[in-house]
Amino acid sequence: MHVNSMTGYASAQSQSVAVTPSERTAATPAGRLGIEIRSVNSRFLDLSFRLPDELRRSEPALRELLTAKLKRGKVEVRAAIEMDKSVSVAAPSPMLLKKLLHTQALVLDGLPQATLLSVADVLRLVGHESQSTQDWSEEIMKLTRQGLDALMGARAREGARLAHMLLDHIAQLRGLASRAAPLVPQVVEQQRQRFVEKWREAMSLSTGGVTPEAALDRALTEATAFAIRIDVAEELIRLQAHLDELESLIHKGGEIGKRLDFLIQELHREANTMGSKSAALPLTRISVDMKVLIEQMREQVQNIE
């Protein structure tokens, strides 16, 4: 399975058919239909439609089509109809003219001050009548399938790019962890030597109230307690385990975005704990570098489905 991004864009347009008004039939397209599908990241699947009135009845079928293929993301579907010029200037039928004349008479009876219909008004009403009777349901479904396939292809390509970046960051984090591991015993030993030196200084200034053995034992006890506080071995082990799980999920693919986001939070927690327990500048720098990489991974994971 692939890793899919939640961001993408696709469009599709129907082919305009040039016919004369006398050649036009009920099955002949009265214009050109175009759709656009945009997708950005979101915690859940959020669909919105911007459709002209002629396509509103197709919205439930469009929603069903998209929910069958998309699992997460804020998705907007826009559609527009561009009517043929031949339709806009088509001659009105005598029956339609009689209907308009009758309607105008009724309006004038109630509103004598109303303006009479102009030729432009009649042609606009004729064009609207032709547009409103056109059935676009099959065409909108066909174009949406084409656009959806293109959108999923775009999301797959972006997802592959994000997966490659995440794997690269995982390799960098493993390198930082391998550098941090040998520093831990070195820091512990340095701190132990520091405690022993302080004990020797204290004994040289002591007037004798405490035996050397008791003082040394106390110094070593404090050194051991301090070593436990600064030991980040457990954090490194958990960090490696989270990296293994991240890598496994990326290779597995599918709907992994939420799981990846949870693991990124766990990685940040371990890196932050390392920084707070660090007693040496090299470890502190490694912790900072880890958090920078993890924050970059968090931004990338936010776009994965």
Backbone as numpy.savetxt, mean C-alpha at the origin, in Angstrom:
# Nx Ny Nz CAx CAy CAz Cx Cy Cz
4.11 -18.27 -5.33 3.27 -17.07 -5.33 4.14 -15.83 -5.33
3.57 -14.74 -5.83 4.31 -13.49 -5.94 4.00 -12.58 -4.74
4.92 -11.66 -4.51 4.67 -10.57 -3.57 4.06 -9.43 -4.37
2.88 -8.98 -3.97 2.18 -7.93 -4.70 2.18 -6.63 -3.92
2.42 -5.55 -4.63 2.29 -4.22 -4.05 0.82 -3.82 -4.04
0.49 -2.82 -3.23 -0.87 -2.29 -3.25 -0.99 -1.04 -4.12
0.11 -0.58 -4.69 0.07 0.62 -5.53 0.16 0.22 -7.00
-0.62 0.90 -7.82 -0.61 0.62 -9.24 -1.60 1.48 -9.98
-1.50 1.46 -11.29 -2.40 2.24 -12.15 -2.61 1.48 -13.45
-3.84 1.55 -13.98 -4.14 0.93 -15.26 -5.31 1.67 -15.90
-5.38 1.59 -17.22 -6.50 2.21 -17.95 -6.84 1.34 -19.16
-8.05 1.52 -19.64 -8.50 0.79 -20.83 -9.58 1.62 -21.52
-9.61 1.55 -22.84 -10.59 2.31 -23.62 -11.19 1.41 -24.69
-12.46 1.65 -24.96 -13.11 0.94 -26.04 -12.79 1.62 -27.36
-12.92 0.89 -28.45 -12.66 1.44 -29.77 -13.90 2.17 -30.28
-13.69 3.41 -30.71 -14.81 4.18 -31.25 -15.15 3.69 -32.65
-16.45 3.52 -32.92 -16.91 3.05 -34.23 -17.58 4.19 -34.97
-17.06 4.54 -36.12 -17.59 5.66 -36.90 -18.71 5.15 -37.82
-19.92 5.57 -37.56 -21.06 5.21 -38.41 -21.91 6.45 -38.60
-22.70 6.43 -39.64 -23.62 7.53 -39.88 -24.88 7.30 -39.07
-25.65 8.35 -38.80 -26.88 8.16 -38.02 -27.82 7.13 -38.64
-27.87 7.06 -39.98 -28.78 6.10 -40.62 -28.31 4.66 -40.44
-26.98 4.46 -40.24 -26.44 3.12 -40.06 -26.48 2.66 -38.61
-26.72 3.58 -37.69 -26.66 3.24 -36.27 -27.83 2.36 -35.87
-27.56 1.36 -35.06 -28.59 0.48 -34.51 -28.50 0.51 -33.00
-29.40 -0.19 -32.35 -29.40 -0.23 -30.88 -28.15 -0.88 -30.35
-27.54 -1.81 -31.14 -26.35 -2.52 -30.67 -25.06 -1.77 -30.99
-25.16 -0.70 -31.79 -23.96 0.03 -32.17 -23.53 0.96 -31.05
-22.24 0.96 -30.67 -21.78 1.86 -29.62 -22.05 3.31 -29.99
-22.58 4.08 -29.05 -22.92 5.48 -29.30 -21.77 6.40 -28.96
-20.62 5.85 -28.66 -19.48 6.67 -28.30 -18.32 5.79 -27.85
-17.43 6.39 -27.05 -16.24 5.69 -26.59 -16.23 5.68 -25.06
-15.98 4.50 -24.51 -15.95 4.33 -23.05 -14.50 4.14 -22.59
-14.12 4.81 -21.53 -12.77 4.66 -20.98 -12.83 4.51 -19.47
-11.92 3.71 -18.92 -11.85 3.53 -17.46 -10.41 3.72 -16.99
-10.27 4.11 -15.73 -8.99 4.20 -15.05 -9.13 3.53 -13.69
-8.12 2.76 -13.29 -8.11 2.12 -11.97 -6.82 2.52 -11.27
-6.96 3.16 -10.14 -5.80 3.57 -9.33 -5.85 2.83 -8.00
-4.68 2.47 -7.50 -4.60 1.72 -6.24 -3.44 2.25 -5.41
-3.70 2.48 -4.12 -2.66 2.87 -3.17 -2.81 1.99 -1.93
-1.87 2.13 -0.99 -1.86 1.24 0.17 -2.98 1.59 1.15
-3.47 0.58 1.84 -4.51 0.71 2.86 -4.51 -0.55 3.71
-4.98 -0.42 4.94 -5.01 -1.60 5.83 -5.96 -2.66 5.31
-7.05 -2.23 4.68 -8.06 -3.16 4.18 -8.35 -2.84 2.71
-9.29 -3.57 2.12 -9.71 -3.30 0.75 -10.79 -2.23 0.79
-10.50 -1.10 0.17 -11.42 0.05 0.16 -11.67 0.44 -1.28
-12.88 0.13 -1.78 -13.23 0.39 -3.18 -14.09 1.64 -3.29
-13.80 2.46 -4.28 -14.65 3.62 -4.57 -14.81 3.72 -6.08
-16.00 4.20 -6.51 -16.32 4.27 -7.93 -16.79 5.69 -8.29
-16.25 6.19 -9.39 -16.70 7.46 -9.95 -17.22 7.17 -11.35
-18.54 6.97 -11.42 -19.16 6.52 -12.67 -20.22 7.51 -13.11
-20.39 7.70 -14.41 -21.52 8.50 -14.90 -22.83 7.76 -14.63
-23.91 8.49 -14.72 -25.23 7.90 -14.39 -25.53 6.67 -15.23
-25.07 6.66 -16.49 -25.37 5.54 -17.38 -24.74 4.23 -16.91
-23.74 4.29 -16.02 -23.02 3.09 -15.59 -23.27 2.72 -14.14
-24.12 3.47 -13.45 -24.33 3.22 -12.03 -24.86 1.82 -11.76
-25.69 1.30 -12.62 -26.27 -0.01 -12.37 -25.24 -1.13 -12.46
-24.07 -0.84 -13.06 -23.02 -1.85 -13.16 -22.11 -1.88 -11.94
-22.29 -0.95 -10.99 -21.38 -0.88 -9.85 -21.35 -2.16 -9.02
-22.48 -2.80 -8.68 -22.39 -4.05 -7.90 -21.56 -5.14 -8.60
-21.74 -5.28 -9.91 -20.96 -6.29 -10.64 -19.49 -5.93 -10.67
-19.18 -4.64 -10.80 -17.78 -4.20 -10.79 -17.15 -4.46 -9.42
-17.90 -4.19 -8.38 -17.38 -4.41 -7.01 -17.09 -5.90 -6.79
-17.99 -6.75 -7.26 -17.78 -8.20 -7.12 -16.55 -8.65 -7.89
-16.34 -8.08 -9.07 -15.19 -8.44 -9.90 -13.88 -8.06 -9.22
-13.82 -6.88 -8.63 -12.59 -6.41 -8.00 -12.30 -7.14 -6.69
-13.33 -7.39 -5.89 -13.10 -8.07 -4.61 -12.66 -9.52 -4.79
-12.96 -10.09 -5.95 -12.52 -11.47 -6.21 -11.02 -11.55 -6.48
-10.42 -10.44 -6.91 -9.01 -10.46 -7.27 -8.11 -9.68 -6.31
-8.64 -8.64 -5.68 -7.84 -7.77 -4.82 -8.20 -8.00 -3.35
-7.22 -8.00 -2.48 -7.44 -8.27 -1.06 -7.22 -7.05 -0.17
-6.28 -6.19 -0.56 -6.00 -4.99 0.23 -5.70 -3.83 -0.71
-5.88 -2.61 -0.19 -5.56 -1.42 -0.97 -6.77 -0.51 -1.10
-6.48 0.76 -1.28 -7.54 1.75 -1.57 -7.61 1.89 -3.08
-8.69 1.41 -3.66 -8.81 1.30 -5.11 -9.92 2.23 -5.59
-9.61 3.04 -6.59 -10.60 3.94 -7.18 -10.77 3.61 -8.65
-12.02 3.44 -9.06 -12.36 3.15 -10.46 -13.10 4.37 -11.03
-12.55 4.93 -12.10 -13.19 6.05 -12.79 -13.58 5.61 -14.19
-14.74 6.07 -14.63 -15.19 5.76 -15.99 -15.78 7.02 -16.61
-15.62 7.15 -17.91 -16.16 8.30 -18.63 -16.60 7.85 -20.01
-17.64 8.51 -20.52 -18.17 8.21 -21.85 -17.99 9.45 -22.73
-17.33 9.25 -23.86 -17.16 10.31 -24.85 -18.07 10.01 -26.03
-19.10 10.81 -26.18 -20.09 10.55 -27.22 -19.57 10.94 -28.59
-19.98 10.17 -29.61 -19.62 10.49 -30.99 -20.29 11.79 -31.42
-19.56 12.56 -32.26 -20.15 13.80 -32.78 -21.38 13.51 -33.63
-21.34 12.34 -34.29 -22.50 12.00 -35.13 -23.75 11.82 -34.31
-23.56 11.40 -33.02 -24.72 11.24 -32.15 -25.22 12.60 -31.71
-24.30 13.50 -31.41 -24.70 14.80 -30.87 -25.45 15.65 -31.90
-25.25 15.38 -33.20 -25.94 16.18 -34.22 -26.99 15.35 -34.96
-27.34 14.20 -34.42 -28.33 13.35 -35.09 -29.68 14.08 -35.15
-30.36 13.90 -36.26 -31.67 14.55 -36.43 -32.70 13.90 -35.52
-33.47 14.68 -34.76 -34.50 14.11 -33.88 -35.64 13.53 -34.71
-36.23 12.51 -34.19 -37.36 11.89 -34.88 -38.59 12.77 -34.74
-39.54 12.66 -35.67 -40.78 13.46 -35.56 -41.53 13.18 -34.26
-41.51 11.93 -33.81 -42.21 11.60 -32.56 -41.57 12.33 -31.38
-40.23 12.38 -31.36 -39.55 13.06 -30.26 -39.82 14.56 -30.29
-39.87 15.13 -31.51 -40.18 16.56 -31.64 -41.57 16.87 -31.12
-42.53 16.01 -31.45 -43.90 16.20 -30.95 -43.93 16.13 -29.42
-43.16 15.19 -28.87 -43.11 15.05 -27.42 -42.51 16.30 -26.77
-41.46 16.84 -27.37 -40.85 18.05 -26.83 -41.79 19.24 -26.94
-42.51 19.31 -28.07 -43.45 20.42 -28.26 -44.59 20.35 -27.25
-45.07 19.14 -27.00 -46.15 18.97 -26.03 -45.67 19.33 -24.62
-44.46 18.90 -24.29 -43.90 19.22 -22.98 -43.71 20.72 -22.82
-43.23 21.38 -23.90 -43.03 22.82 -23.83 -44.36 23.54 -23.61
-45.41 23.07 -24.26 -46.73 23.70 -24.09 -47.22 23.58 -22.65
-46.99 22.41 -22.04 -47.40 22.22 -20.65 -46.64 23.17 -19.73
-45.35 23.35 -20.01 -44.55 24.24 -19.18 -45.02 25.68 -19.34
-45.32 26.09 -20.57 -45.74 27.46 -20.81 -47.10 27.75 -20.20
-47.95 26.74 -20.08 -49.24 26.94 -19.43 -49.06 27.33 -17.97
-48.10 26.69 -17.33 -47.86 27.01 -15.92 -46.91 28.17 -15.72
-45.97 28.34 -16.67 -44.95 29.41 -16.55 -44.92 30.17 -17.88
-45.83 31.11 -18.07 -45.88 31.85 -19.35 -44.59 32.61 -19.66
-43.83 32.97 -18.62 -42.61 33.73 -18.83 -41.42 32.85 -19.22
-41.58 31.51 -19.26 -40.48 30.60 -19.60 -40.02 30.81 -21.04
-38.74 30.59 -21.27 -38.15 30.76 -22.60 -38.45 29.55 -23.48
-38.71 29.81 -24.74 -38.96 28.71 -25.68 -37.68 27.92 -25.93
-37.85 26.64 -26.30 -36.70 25.80 -26.61 -36.00 26.31 -27.87
-34.67 26.34 -27.82 -33.89 26.69 -29.01 -33.48 25.42 -29.74
-32.89 25.59 -30.91 -32.39 24.44 -31.67 -31.29 23.72 -30.87
-30.43 24.52 -30.22 -29.36 23.92 -29.42 -29.94 23.11 -28.26
-31.01 23.63 -27.65 -31.65 22.89 -26.55 -32.20 21.57 -27.05
-32.82 21.58 -28.20 -33.41 20.35 -28.75 -32.32 19.33 -29.07
-31.22 19.79 -29.71 -30.14 18.87 -30.06 -29.49 18.29 -28.81
-29.36 19.10 -27.75 -28.76 18.61 -26.50 -29.66 17.56 -25.86
-30.96 17.80 -25.87 -31.90 16.83 -25.31 -31.92 15.54 -26.12
-31.81 15.67 -27.44 -31.76 14.49 -28.29 -30.51 13.67 -28.00
-29.37 14.38 -27.84 -28.12 13.68 -27.53 -28.19 12.98 -26.19
-28.80 13.63 -25.21 -28.93 13.01 -23.88 -29.83 11.79 -23.94
-30.89 11.89 -24.74 -31.81 10.75 -24.88 -31.10 9.56 -25.49
-30.28 9.83 -26.52 -29.55 8.75 -27.17 -28.54 8.13 -26.23
-27.87 9.00 -25.45 -26.85 8.50 -24.52 -27.48 7.67 -23.41
-28.61 8.11 -22.89 -29.22 7.43 -21.75 -29.79 6.07 -22.12
-30.11 5.86 -23.43 -30.67 4.58 -23.84 -29.60 3.57 -24.23
-28.34 3.99 -24.32 -27.25 3.08 -24.69 -26.93 2.15 -23.53
-26.81 0.85 -23.81 -26.47 -0.15 -22.78 -24.95 -0.37 -22.80
-24.28 0.07 -21.71 -22.83 -0.05 -21.61 -22.40 -1.18 -20.67
-23.33 -1.98 -20.19 -23.01 -2.95 -19.14 -21.96 -3.96 -19.58
-22.10 -4.51 -20.78 -21.11 -5.50 -21.24 -19.76 -4.85 -21.48
-19.78 -3.64 -22.06 -18.53 -2.96 -22.38 -17.76 -2.58 -21.12
-18.45 -2.10 -20.09 -17.76 -1.68 -18.86 -17.15 -2.88 -18.15
-17.83 -4.03 -18.17 -17.28 -5.22 -17.55 -16.05 -5.71 -18.32
-16.12 -5.66 -19.64 -14.99 -6.09 -20.47 -13.77 -5.21 -20.22
-13.97 -3.89 -20.21 -12.86 -2.97 -20.01 -12.30 -3.07 -18.59
-13.17 -3.30 -17.62 -12.70 -3.41 -16.24 -11.85 -4.67 -16.07
-12.22 -5.75 -16.72 -11.38 -6.95 -16.67 -10.00 -6.67 -17.27
-9.97 -5.98 -18.39 -8.69 -5.63 -19.00 -7.87 -4.74 -18.07
-8.52 -3.72 -17.52 -7.82 -2.81 -16.61 -7.35 -3.52 -15.35
-8.18 -4.42 -14.82 -7.80 -5.15 -13.61 -6.59 -6.04 -13.85
-6.57 -6.71 -15.02 -5.39 -7.54 -15.35 -4.13 -6.68 -15.43
-4.26 -5.50 -16.06 -3.10 -4.61 -16.17 -2.69 -4.09 -14.79
-3.67 -3.78 -13.95 -3.37 -3.30 -12.60 -2.64 -4.36 -11.80
-3.11 -5.60 -11.86 -2.47 -6.68 -11.11 -1.05 -6.93 -11.62
-0.84 -6.76 -12.93 0.51 -6.88 -13.46 1.42 -5.79 -12.92
0.90 -4.56 -12.85 1.69 -3.45 -12.31 1.99 -3.66 -10.83
1.00 -4.15 -10.09 1.20 -4.40 -8.65 2.21 -5.54 -8.44
2.19 -6.54 -9.33 3.14 -7.65 -9.21 4.57 -7.17 -9.49
4.73 -6.32 -10.50 6.08 -5.80 -10.80 6.60 -4.94 -9.66
5.75 -4.09 -9.12 6.18 -3.26 -7.98 6.45 -4.13 -6.76
5.65 -5.18 -6.57 5.87 -6.10 -5.45 7.20 -6.82 -5.56
7.57 -7.22 -6.78 8.86 -7.89 -6.98 10.01 -6.95 -6.63
9.85 -5.68 -6.99 10.90 -4.70 -6.66 11.01 -4.51 -5.14
9.86 -4.45 -4.46 9.87 -4.29 -3.01 10.47 -5.53 -2.33
10.13 -6.72 -2.85 10.67 -7.95 -2.26 12.19 -7.98 -2.38
12.71 -7.55 -3.54 14.16 -7.52 -3.72 14.81 -6.55 -2.72
14.20 -5.40 -2.52 14.75 -4.43 -1.57 14.71 -4.96 -0.14
13.62 -5.64 0.21 13.50 -6.20 1.56 14.56 -7.27 1.80
14.77 -8.14 0.82 15.79 -9.19 0.97 17.18 -8.57 1.11
17.42 -7.49 0.39 18.71 -6.81 0.52 18.88 -6.22 1.91
17.82 -5.63 2.46 17.88 -5.08 3.82 18.06 -6.18 4.86
17.42 -7.32 4.62 17.59 -8.45 5.55 19.05 -8.89 5.57
19.68 -8.96 4.40 21.10 -9.34 4.35 21.96 -8.33 5.10
21.64 -7.05 4.97 22.41 -6.03 5.68 22.22 -6.16 7.19
21.00 -6.46 7.63 20.75 -6.64 9.07 21.49 -7.86 9.60
21.55 -8.92 8.81 22.32 -10.10 9.24 23.80 -9.74 9.40
24.31 -8.92 8.48 25.70 -8.50 8.59 25.95 -7.68 9.84
25.02 -6.78 10.18 25.17 -5.99 11.40 25.10 -6.88 12.64
24.20 -7.87 12.62 24.08 -8.78 13.77 25.35 -9.59 13.95
25.96 -10.02 12.83 27.20 -10.80 12.93 28.34 -9.95 13.47
28.31 -8.66 13.20 29.32 -7.76 13.76 29.08 -7.50 15.24
27.82 -7.50 15.66 27.50 -7.20 17.05 27.80 -8.39 17.97
27.60 -9.61 17.48 27.73 -10.79 18.35 29.09 -10.89 19.05
30.23 -10.76 18.36 31.52 -10.89 19.06 31.84 -9.70 19.97
31.12 -8.60 19.80 31.39 -7.43 20.64 30.86 -7.61 22.06
29.83 -8.46 22.21 29.20 -8.62 23.52 30.18 -9.17 24.56
30.85 -10.32 24.34 31.81 -10.80 25.35 32.98 -9.85 25.56
33.37 -9.13 24.50 34.45 -8.17 24.66 34.05 -7.04 25.61
32.84 -6.56 25.47 32.35 -5.49 26.34 32.24 -5.99 27.78
31.74 -7.22 27.94 31.61 -7.78 29.28 32.98 -7.91 29.95
33.97 -8.41 29.21 35.31 -8.57 29.78 35.94 -7.21 30.09
35.74 -6.24 29.22 36.26 -4.89 29.50 35.64 -4.32 30.77
34.35 -4.54 30.94 33.69 -4.02 32.13 34.17 -4.75 33.39
34.43 -6.06 33.26 34.94 -6.82 34.40 36.31 -6.30 34.81
37.18 -6.05 33.84 38.50 -5.51 34.14 38.39 -4.13 34.79
37.41 -3.34 34.36 37.24 -2.00 34.93 36.83 -2.10 36.40
35.96 -3.05 36.72 35.55 -3.23 38.11 36.74 -3.67 38.97
37.54 -4.60 38.41 38.70 -5.07 39.18 39.69 -3.93 39.43
39.91 -3.09 38.44 40.83 -1.96 38.62 40.29 -1.00 39.68
38.98 -0.77 39.65 38.41 0.10 40.68 38.57 -0.52 42.07
38.46 -1.86 42.13 38.64 -2.53 43.43 40.06 -2.33 43.92
41.03 -2.45 43.04 42.42 -2.28 43.45 42.69 -0.85 43.92
42.09 0.11 43.20 42.26 1.50 43.64 41.63 1.71 45.01
40.44 1.12 45.19 39.77 1.28 46.48 40.56 0.62 47.60
41.18 -0.55 47.32 41.94 -1.24 48.36 43.21 -0.46 48.72
43.80 0.21 47.74 45.01 0.98 48.04 44.71 2.19 48.91
43.46 2.67 48.85 43.08 3.81 49.68 42.34 3.39 50.94
42.10 2.10 51.08 41.31 1.62 52.22 42.12 1.69 53.50
41.43 2.01 54.58 42.06 2.04 55.92 41.88 0.72 56.63
41.18 -0.21 55.95 41.09 -1.54 56.53 39.74 -1.95 57.01
38.68 -1.45 56.87 37.38 -1.90 57.42 36.84 -3.13 56.74
37.28 -3.43 55.46 36.76 -4.57 54.71 37.94 -5.42 54.23
37.79 -6.73 54.33 38.87 -7.62 53.88 38.98 -7.57 52.36
40.19 -7.80 51.81 40.37 -7.78 50.35 39.48 -8.78 49.63
39.32 -9.98 50.25 38.51 -11.01 49.60 37.04 -10.56 49.47
36.52 -9.96 50.56 35.12 -9.51 50.53 34.93 -8.39 49.51
35.89 -7.47 49.43 35.78 -6.38 48.49 35.83 -6.88 47.05
36.76 -7.85 46.82 36.87 -8.41 45.47 35.60 -9.15 45.08
35.06 -9.92 46.03 33.83 -10.66 45.75 32.68 -9.70 45.41
32.60 -8.61 46.14 31.55 -7.63 45.86 31.75 -6.99 44.49
33.00 -6.68 44.13 33.28 -6.08 42.83 32.90 -7.02 41.69
33.26 -8.30 41.86 32.93 -9.28 40.82 31.42 -9.49 40.72
30.74 -9.47 41.85 29.28 -9.61 41.84 28.63 -8.47 41.07
29.10 -7.25 41.32 28.56 -6.09 40.60 28.90 -6.18 39.12
30.10 -6.66 38.81 30.48 -6.81 37.40 29.60 -7.83 36.70
29.30 -8.94 37.39 28.44 -9.97 36.81 27.03 -9.43 36.57
26.50 -8.71 37.57 25.16 -8.13 37.42 25.12 -7.15 36.25
26.16 -6.36 36.13 26.22 -5.40 35.03 26.31 -6.13 33.68
27.10 -7.20 33.65 27.24 -7.98 32.42 25.90 -8.55 31.98
25.09 -8.99 32.93 23.77 -9.52 32.60 22.89 -8.43 32.02
22.99 -7.21 32.59 22.16 -6.11 32.11 22.52 -5.69 30.69
23.80 -5.78 30.34 24.21 -5.31 29.01 24.31 -6.42 27.98
24.05 -7.66 28.37 24.14 -8.79 27.44 22.97 -8.73 26.44
23.28 -8.61 25.17 22.24 -8.53 24.14 22.18 -9.81 23.31
22.72 -10.89 23.83 22.74 -12.15 23.07 21.31 -12.61 22.76
20.40 -12.50 23.73 19.02 -12.93 23.48 18.36 -12.08 22.41
18.62 -10.77 22.44 18.05 -9.89 21.42 18.56 -10.27 20.03
19.84 -10.61 19.94 20.41 -11.01 18.65 19.80 -12.32 18.15
19.55 -13.24 19.08 18.94 -14.53 18.69 17.52 -14.29 18.17
16.73 -13.49 18.90 15.36 -13.21 18.46 15.36 -12.43 17.14
16.31 -11.51 16.99 16.39 -10.75 15.75 16.66 -11.67 14.56
17.58 -12.62 14.74 17.86 -13.56 13.66 16.63 -14.41 13.33
15.89 -14.80 14.37 14.67 -15.60 14.14 13.64 -14.80 13.34
13.48 -13.52 13.67 12.54 -12.67 12.93 13.00 -12.49 11.48
14.30 -12.36 11.28 14.81 -12.22 9.91 14.56 -13.50 9.10
14.72 -14.65 9.75 14.44 -15.92 9.07 12.97 -15.99 8.64
12.08 -15.57 9.55 10.65 -15.60 9.25 10.30 -14.62 8.13
10.90 -13.44 8.16 10.67 -12.46 7.10 11.09 -13.00 5.74
12.27 -13.58 5.70 12.78 -14.11 4.44 11.90 -15.24 3.93
11.44 -16.09 4.84 10.56 -17.20 4.44 9.25 -16.68 3.87
8.66 -15.67 4.50 7.40 -15.12 4.02 7.55 -14.48 2.63
8.65 -13.76 2.44 8.87 -13.10 1.15 9.00 -14.13 0.03
9.71 -15.23 0.27 9.85 -16.27 -0.74 8.51 -17.01 -0.95
7.71 -17.09 0.10 6.41 -17.76 -0.02 5.44 -16.91 -0.83
5.41 -15.58 -0.57 4.53 -14.68 -1.31 3.09 -14.77 -0.85
2.20 -14.18 -1.63 0.79 -14.16 -1.28 0.43 -12.95 -0.45
-0.60 -13.09 0.37 -1.08 -11.98 1.22 -0.27 -11.95 2.51
0.88 -11.32 2.46 1.82 -11.36 3.58 2.04 -10.00 4.22
1.38 -8.97 3.72 1.65 -7.62 4.18 1.47 -7.42 5.68
0.35 -7.90 6.22 0.07 -7.70 7.65 1.07 -8.47 8.52
1.42 -9.67 8.10 2.39 -10.46 8.85 3.77 -9.80 8.81
4.14 -9.27 7.66 5.42 -8.57 7.55 5.44 -7.35 8.46
4.35 -6.63 8.50 4.28 -5.43 9.33 4.47 -5.78 10.81
3.88 -6.88 11.25 4.04 -7.32 12.64 5.50 -7.67 12.93
6.15 -8.38 12.01 7.54 -8.77 12.22 8.47 -7.55 12.21
8.15 -6.55 11.42 8.95 -5.32 11.42 8.88 -4.64 12.78
7.71 -4.65 13.40 7.58 -4.10 14.74 8.44 -4.86 15.74
8.48 -6.19 15.61 9.31 -6.99 16.50 10.80 -6.72 16.27
11.19 -6.56 15.03 12.59 -6.22 14.73 12.98 -4.89 15.38
12.10 -3.92 15.25 12.39 -2.61 15.83 12.52 -2.70 17.35
11.69 -3.53 17.96 11.76 -3.69 19.42 13.11 -4.27 19.84
13.59 -5.29 19.12 14.87 -5.90 19.47 16.03 -4.92 19.25
16.00 -4.19 18.13 17.07 -3.22 17.87 17.06 -2.10 18.89
15.88 -1.68 19.29 15.78 -0.62 20.29 16.28 -1.08 21.65
15.98 -2.34 22.01 16.48 -2.89 23.28 18.00 -3.00 23.25
18.55 -3.41 22.12 20.00 -3.47 21.99 20.63 -2.11 22.24
20.03 -1.07 21.69 20.56 0.27 21.88 20.51 0.73 23.31
19.40 0.39 23.99 19.26 0.82 25.39 20.20 0.04 26.32
20.55 -1.20 25.97 21.44 -2.02 26.80 22.92 -1.86 26.45
23.18 -1.18 25.33 24.56 -1.08 24.86 25.42 -0.27 25.83
26.61 -0.82 26.12 27.57 -0.13 26.99 28.83 0.22 26.24
28.79 0.10 24.90 29.97 0.41 24.09 29.52 1.14 22.84
30.33 2.08 22.39 29.98 2.90 21.23 29.78 2.07 19.97
30.60 1.05 19.68 30.37 0.24 18.47 28.99 -0.43 18.46
28.56 -0.95 19.62 27.24 -1.57 19.69 26.13 -0.53 19.49
26.32 0.65 20.03 25.34 1.72 19.86 25.20 2.09 18.39
26.33 2.19 17.69 26.30 2.52 16.27 25.60 1.42 15.47
25.86 0.18 15.82 25.20 -0.93 15.12 23.69 -0.88 15.35
23.29 -0.57 16.57 21.86 -0.48 16.87 21.21 0.63 16.05
21.88 1.77 15.94 21.34 2.88 15.15 21.22 2.49 13.68
22.24 1.85 13.14 22.20 1.40 11.74 21.07 0.41 11.52
20.86 -0.48 12.49 19.75 -1.43 12.38 18.41 -0.72 12.33
18.22 0.27 13.20 16.93 0.96 13.25 16.68 1.75 11.97
17.74 2.29 11.36 17.57 2.99 10.09 17.08 2.02 9.01
17.72 0.84 8.92 17.30 -0.16 7.94 15.88 -0.65 8.20
15.56 -0.88 9.46 14.22 -1.38 9.81 13.16 -0.36 9.47
13.45 0.92 9.68 12.49 1.96 9.33 12.27 2.02 7.82
13.32 1.82 7.05 13.17 1.76 5.60 12.32 0.55 5.20
12.52 -0.57 5.88 11.72 -1.76 5.60 10.26 -1.53 5.96
10.01 -0.79 7.04 8.63 -0.51 7.45 7.90 0.26 6.33
8.57 1.25 5.73 7.95 2.01 4.66 7.66 1.12 3.45
8.56 0.20 3.15 8.35 -0.70 2.01 7.22 -1.68 2.28
7.16 -2.21 3.50 6.14 -3.20 3.84 4.74 -2.58 3.81
4.63 -1.26 4.08 3.34 -0.62 4.08 2.66 -0.71 2.71
3.42 -0.96 1.66 2.85 -1.03 0.31 2.61 -2.46 -0.17
2.87 -3.45 0.68 2.71 -4.85 0.25 1.33 -5.37 0.64
0.70 -6.04 -0.30 -0.66 -6.56 -0.06 -0.66 -7.64 1.01
